[in-house]
Coordinates of C-alpha atoms and ligand atoms in Angstrom, one line a residue:
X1 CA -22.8 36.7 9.2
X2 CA -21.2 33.9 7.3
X3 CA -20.6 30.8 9.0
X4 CA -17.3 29.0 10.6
X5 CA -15.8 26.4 8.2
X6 CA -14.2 23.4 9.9
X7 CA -11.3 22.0 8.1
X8 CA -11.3 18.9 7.7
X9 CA -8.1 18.5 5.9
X10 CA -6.1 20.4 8.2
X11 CA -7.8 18.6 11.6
X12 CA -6.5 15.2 9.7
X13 CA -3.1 16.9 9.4
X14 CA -3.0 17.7 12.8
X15 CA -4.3 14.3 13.6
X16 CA -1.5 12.6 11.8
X17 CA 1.3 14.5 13.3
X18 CA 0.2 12.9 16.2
X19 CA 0.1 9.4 15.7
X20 CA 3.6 9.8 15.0
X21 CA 4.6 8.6 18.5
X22 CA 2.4 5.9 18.6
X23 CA 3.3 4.3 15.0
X24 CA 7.1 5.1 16.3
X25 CA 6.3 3.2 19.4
X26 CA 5.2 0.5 17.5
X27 CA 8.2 0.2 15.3
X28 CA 10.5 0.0 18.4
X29 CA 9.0 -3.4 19.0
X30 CA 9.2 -4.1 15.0
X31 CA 5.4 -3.6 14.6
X32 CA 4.4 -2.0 11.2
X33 CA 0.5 -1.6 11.3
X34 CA -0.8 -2.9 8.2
X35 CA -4.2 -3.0 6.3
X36 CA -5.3 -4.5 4.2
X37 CA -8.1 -2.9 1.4
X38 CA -10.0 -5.4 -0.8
X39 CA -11.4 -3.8 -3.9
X40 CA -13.8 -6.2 -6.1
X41 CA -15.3 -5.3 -9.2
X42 CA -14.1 -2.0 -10.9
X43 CA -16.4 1.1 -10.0
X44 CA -14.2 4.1 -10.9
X45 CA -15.1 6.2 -7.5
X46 CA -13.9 3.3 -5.2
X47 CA -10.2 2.7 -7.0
X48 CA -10.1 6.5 -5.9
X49 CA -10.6 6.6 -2.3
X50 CA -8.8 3.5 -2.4
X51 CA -6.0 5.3 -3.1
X52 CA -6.5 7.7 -1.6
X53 CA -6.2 5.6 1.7
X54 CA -3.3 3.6 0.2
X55 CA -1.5 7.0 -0.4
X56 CA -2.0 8.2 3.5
X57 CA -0.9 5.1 5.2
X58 CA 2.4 4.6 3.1
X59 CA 3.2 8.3 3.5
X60 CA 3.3 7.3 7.1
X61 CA 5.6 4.6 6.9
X62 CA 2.6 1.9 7.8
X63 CA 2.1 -1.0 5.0
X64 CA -1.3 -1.1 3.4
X65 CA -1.7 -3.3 0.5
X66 CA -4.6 -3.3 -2.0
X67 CA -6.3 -6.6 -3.5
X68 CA -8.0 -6.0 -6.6
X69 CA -10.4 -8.5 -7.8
X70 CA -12.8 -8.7 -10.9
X71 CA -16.6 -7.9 -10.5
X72 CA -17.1 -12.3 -11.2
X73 CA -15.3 -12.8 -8.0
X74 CA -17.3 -15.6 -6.1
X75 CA -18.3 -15.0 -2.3
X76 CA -16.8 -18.4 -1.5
X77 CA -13.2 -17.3 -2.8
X78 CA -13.4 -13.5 -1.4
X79 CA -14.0 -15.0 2.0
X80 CA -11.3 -17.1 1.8
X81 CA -9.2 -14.8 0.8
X82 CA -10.5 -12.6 4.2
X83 CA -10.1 -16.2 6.3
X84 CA -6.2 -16.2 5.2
X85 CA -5.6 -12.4 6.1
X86 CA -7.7 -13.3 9.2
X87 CA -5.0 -15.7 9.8
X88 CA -2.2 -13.4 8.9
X89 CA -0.3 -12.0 11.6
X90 CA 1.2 -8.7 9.7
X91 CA -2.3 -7.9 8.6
X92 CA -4.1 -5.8 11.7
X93 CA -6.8 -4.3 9.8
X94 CA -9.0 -5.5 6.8
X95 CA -10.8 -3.5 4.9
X96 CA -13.8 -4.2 2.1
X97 CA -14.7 -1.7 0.1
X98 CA -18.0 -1.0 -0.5
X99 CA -20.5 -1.4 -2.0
X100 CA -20.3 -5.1 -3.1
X101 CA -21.4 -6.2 -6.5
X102 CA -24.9 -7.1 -6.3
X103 CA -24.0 -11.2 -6.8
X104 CA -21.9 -11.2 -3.2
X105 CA -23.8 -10.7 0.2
X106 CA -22.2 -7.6 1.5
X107 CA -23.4 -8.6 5.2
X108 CA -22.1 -12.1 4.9
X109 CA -18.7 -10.5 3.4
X110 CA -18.4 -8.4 6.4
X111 CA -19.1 -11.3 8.8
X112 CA -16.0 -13.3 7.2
X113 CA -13.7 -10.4 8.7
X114 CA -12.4 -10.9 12.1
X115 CA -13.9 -8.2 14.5
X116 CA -10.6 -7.4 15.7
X117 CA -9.4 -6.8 12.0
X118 CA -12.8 -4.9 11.3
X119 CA -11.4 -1.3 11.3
X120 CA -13.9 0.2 9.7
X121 CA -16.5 -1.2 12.5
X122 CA -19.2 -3.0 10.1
X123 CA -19.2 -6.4 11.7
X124 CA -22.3 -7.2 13.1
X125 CA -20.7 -7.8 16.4
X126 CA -18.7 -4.4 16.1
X127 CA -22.2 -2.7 15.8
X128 CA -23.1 -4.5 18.9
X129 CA -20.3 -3.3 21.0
X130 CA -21.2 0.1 20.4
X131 CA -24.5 0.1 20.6
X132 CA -24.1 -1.7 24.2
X133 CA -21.3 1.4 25.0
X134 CA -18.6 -0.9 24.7
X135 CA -17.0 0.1 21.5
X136 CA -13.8 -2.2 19.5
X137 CA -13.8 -0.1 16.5
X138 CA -15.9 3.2 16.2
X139 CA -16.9 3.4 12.3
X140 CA -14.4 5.9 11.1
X141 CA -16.9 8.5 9.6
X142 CA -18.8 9.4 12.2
X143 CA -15.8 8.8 14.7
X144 CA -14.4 11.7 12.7
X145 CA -17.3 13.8 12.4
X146 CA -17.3 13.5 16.6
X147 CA -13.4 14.2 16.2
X148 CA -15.0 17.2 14.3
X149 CA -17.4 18.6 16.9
X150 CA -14.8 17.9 19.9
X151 CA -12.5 20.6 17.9
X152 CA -14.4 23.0 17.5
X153 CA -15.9 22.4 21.5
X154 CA -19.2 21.8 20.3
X155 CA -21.6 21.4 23.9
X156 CA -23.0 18.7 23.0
X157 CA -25.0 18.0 26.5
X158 CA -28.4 18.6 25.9
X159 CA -27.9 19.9 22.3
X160 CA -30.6 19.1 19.7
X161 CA -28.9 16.6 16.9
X162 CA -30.6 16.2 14.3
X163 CA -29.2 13.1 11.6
X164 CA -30.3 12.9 8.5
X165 CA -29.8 9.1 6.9
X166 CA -30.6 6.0 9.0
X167 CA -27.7 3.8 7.3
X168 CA -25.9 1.0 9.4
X169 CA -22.4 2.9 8.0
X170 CA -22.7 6.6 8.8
X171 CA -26.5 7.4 10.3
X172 CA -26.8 5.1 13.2
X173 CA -23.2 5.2 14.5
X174 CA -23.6 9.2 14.5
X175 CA -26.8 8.8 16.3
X176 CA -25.3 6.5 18.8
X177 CA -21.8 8.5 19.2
X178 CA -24.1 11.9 19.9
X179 CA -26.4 10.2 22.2
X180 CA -23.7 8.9 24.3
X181 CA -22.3 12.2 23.7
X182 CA -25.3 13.6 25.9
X183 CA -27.6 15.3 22.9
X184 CA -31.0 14.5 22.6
X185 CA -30.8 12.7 19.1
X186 CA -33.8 12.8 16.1
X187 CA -33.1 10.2 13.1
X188 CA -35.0 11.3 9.8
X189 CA -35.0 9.2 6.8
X190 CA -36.2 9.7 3.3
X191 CA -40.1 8.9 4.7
X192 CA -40.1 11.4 7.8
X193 CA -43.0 14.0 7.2
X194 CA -42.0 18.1 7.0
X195 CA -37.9 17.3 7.0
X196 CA -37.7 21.0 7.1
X197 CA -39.6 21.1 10.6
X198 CA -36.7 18.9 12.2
X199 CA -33.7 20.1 10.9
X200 CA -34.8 23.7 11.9
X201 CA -34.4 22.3 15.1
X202 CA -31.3 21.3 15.4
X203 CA -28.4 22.8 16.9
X204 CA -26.1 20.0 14.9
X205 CA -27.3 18.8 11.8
X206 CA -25.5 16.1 10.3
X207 CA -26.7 14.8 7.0
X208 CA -25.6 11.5 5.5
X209 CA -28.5 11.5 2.4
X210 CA -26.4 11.0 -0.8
X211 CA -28.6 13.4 -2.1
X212 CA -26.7 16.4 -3.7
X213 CA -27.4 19.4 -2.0
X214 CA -30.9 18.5 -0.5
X215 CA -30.3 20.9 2.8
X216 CA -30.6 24.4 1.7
X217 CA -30.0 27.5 3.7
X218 CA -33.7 27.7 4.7
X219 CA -34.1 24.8 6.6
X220 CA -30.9 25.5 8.9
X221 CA -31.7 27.2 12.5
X222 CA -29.2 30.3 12.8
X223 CA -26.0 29.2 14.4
X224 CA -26.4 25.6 14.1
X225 CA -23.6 23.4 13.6
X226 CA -23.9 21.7 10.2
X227 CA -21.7 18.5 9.1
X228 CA -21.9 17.3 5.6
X229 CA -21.2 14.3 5.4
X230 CA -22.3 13.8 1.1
X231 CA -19.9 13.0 -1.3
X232 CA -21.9 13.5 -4.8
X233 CA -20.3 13.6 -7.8
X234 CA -21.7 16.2 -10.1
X235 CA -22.0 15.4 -14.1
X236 CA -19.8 17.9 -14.2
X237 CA -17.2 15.8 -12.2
X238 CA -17.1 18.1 -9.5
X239 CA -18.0 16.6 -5.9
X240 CA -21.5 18.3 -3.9
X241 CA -22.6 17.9 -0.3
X242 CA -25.7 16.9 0.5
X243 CA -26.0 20.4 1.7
X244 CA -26.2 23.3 -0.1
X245 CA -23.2 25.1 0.8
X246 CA -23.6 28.6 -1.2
X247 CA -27.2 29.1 1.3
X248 CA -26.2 27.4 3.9
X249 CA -23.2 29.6 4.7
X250 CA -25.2 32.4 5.4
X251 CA -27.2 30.5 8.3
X252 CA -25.6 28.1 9.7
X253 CA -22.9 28.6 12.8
X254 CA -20.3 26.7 11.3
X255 CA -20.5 24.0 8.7
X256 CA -17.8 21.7 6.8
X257 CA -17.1 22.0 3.2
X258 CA -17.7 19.1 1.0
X259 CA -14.3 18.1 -0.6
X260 CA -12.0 19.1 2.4
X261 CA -14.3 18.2 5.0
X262 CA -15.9 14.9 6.5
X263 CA -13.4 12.9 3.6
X264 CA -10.3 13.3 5.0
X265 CA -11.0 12.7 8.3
X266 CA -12.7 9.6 7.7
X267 CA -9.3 8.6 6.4
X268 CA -7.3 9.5 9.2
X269 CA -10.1 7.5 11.7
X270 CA -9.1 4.8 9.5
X271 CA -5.7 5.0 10.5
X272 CA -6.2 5.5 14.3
X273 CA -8.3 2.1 14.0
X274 CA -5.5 0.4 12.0
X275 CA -2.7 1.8 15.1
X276 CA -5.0 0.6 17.9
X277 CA -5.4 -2.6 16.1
X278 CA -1.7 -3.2 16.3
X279 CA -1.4 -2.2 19.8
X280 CA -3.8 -4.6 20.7
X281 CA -1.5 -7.4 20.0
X282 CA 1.5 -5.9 21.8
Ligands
GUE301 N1 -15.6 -0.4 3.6 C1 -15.7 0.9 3.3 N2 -15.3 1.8 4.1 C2 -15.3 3.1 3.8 O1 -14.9 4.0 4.6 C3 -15.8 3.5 2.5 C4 -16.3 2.5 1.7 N3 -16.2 1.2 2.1 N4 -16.8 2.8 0.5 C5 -16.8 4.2 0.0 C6 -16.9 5.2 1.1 C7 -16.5 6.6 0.7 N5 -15.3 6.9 1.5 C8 -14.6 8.1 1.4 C9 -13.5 8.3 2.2 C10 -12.7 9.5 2.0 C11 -13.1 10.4 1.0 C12 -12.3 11.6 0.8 O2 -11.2 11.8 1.4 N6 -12.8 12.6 0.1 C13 -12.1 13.8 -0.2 C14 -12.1 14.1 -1.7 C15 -11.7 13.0 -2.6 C16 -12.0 13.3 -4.1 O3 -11.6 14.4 -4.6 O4 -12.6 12.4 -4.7 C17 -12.8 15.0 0.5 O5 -13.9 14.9 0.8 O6 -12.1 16.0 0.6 C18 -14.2 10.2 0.3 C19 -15.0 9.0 0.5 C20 -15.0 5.8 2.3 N7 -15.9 4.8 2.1

């Protein structure tokens, strides 16, 4: 049997239709939700999903603007420049993409952001809230990937989960969002003994390595639900999983495909965040 493939792109699509009342909503009261994407340095990869992004809020009439700034860029005038959209009433989300060059401190970047304008959730204070079940911003991958499972009615009481990738971004928010979620949650990393022996066990596997295609069929207990979360792209230009689709397929219950999976809806979290950010100042 061949597994389930969870579409990503269309669960965005169906997502986006309906925010439609809420960003009308919004505009009644002259409210445009806007973000704000700052882009430093010039890493090829990043000015696309900045796009990308860019592309998906102005298609739906919200205002998103991105700041470009060369790789020399001091820390002191990047955080300035976050202190002034801090300060800027049309601005309800701000959003720096990462990774930093190596010269600025990512952490203290993040820091600069208001939480309330954090709407991708990094803020140390962000990662606080939900880790003490009181959430401001959910980070918008694994908010999507849980968007994901709630479509396609995973159980997820007392369901083995099984992350792969401990990263303050994607890994511990997942683990987090499942364990409130009622699963009994394992967190591997690229040190845990017999890998193979965990994910085997896991009725949801989600794997946030950036290792192309590291999960092969084999090491997927029949049915499970698996959610790739890997965006690798191949010498050939092509993008991979961190999961070996072409094996995997044949085990796993369901699975998302890597492009047109975990991508698009991290995008369309993005944009939930950015709405409830506006409505919080109503
Ligand atoms: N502060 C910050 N927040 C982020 O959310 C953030 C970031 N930095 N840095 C980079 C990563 C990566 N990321 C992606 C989002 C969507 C797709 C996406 O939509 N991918 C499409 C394919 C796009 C393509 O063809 O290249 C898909 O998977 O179908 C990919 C990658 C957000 N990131």
């Amino acid at each position: 049997m061949t597994a389930r493939i969870i579409d990503g792109k269309k669960l965005a699509e169906t997502i986006k239709l309906n925010l439609a009342d809420r960003i009308n909503a919004l505009k009644e009261k002259d409210i445009i939700p806007g973000l704000t994407v700052i882009l430093v340095g010039d890493d090829p990869a990043s000015q696309v999903y900045v796009r990308n992004k860019a592309n998906t809020f102005t298609k739906l009439g919200l205002n998103s603007s991105v700041e470009q700034y060369p790789a020399s860029l001091s820390e002191e005038a990047l955080c300035n420049r976050i202190r002034e959209l801090n300060n800027d009433p049309s601005v309800h989300g701000i959003l720096v993409q990462l990774p930093l060059p190596a010269n600025l401190d990512a952490n203290k970047v993040i820091e600069t952001i208001s939480p309330e304008k954090d709407v991708d959730g990094f803020h140390i204070s962000n990662a606080g809230a939900l880790m003490t079940g009181r959430p401001l911003f959910i980070p918008c991958t694994p908010y999507g990937v849980m968007k994901m499972l709630e479509s396609e009615k995973v159980e997820l009481r007392g369901a083995e989960a099984v992350v792969i990738g401990a990263s303050n971004i994607v890994g511990k928010p997942m683990a987090l969002l499942l364990q409130k979620a009622g699963a009994t949650v394992t967190i591997c990393n690229s040190k845990t003994k017999d890998l193979a022996a965990h994910t085997r066990r896991a009725d949801v596997l989600v794997v946030a390595t950036g290792r192309a295609e590291m999960i092969t069929g084999d090491m997927i207990k029949p049915g499970a639900i698996v959610i790739d979360v890997g965006i690798n792209r191949g010498s050939d230009g092509k993008l991979k999983g961190d999961v070996e689709f072409s094996s995997a397929k044949e085990v796993a219950g369901a699975i998302t495909p890597v492009p047109g999976g975990v991508g698009p809806m991290t995008i369309v979290m993005l944009l939930v965040n950015t709405i409830e950010a506006a409505e919080r100042k109503l």
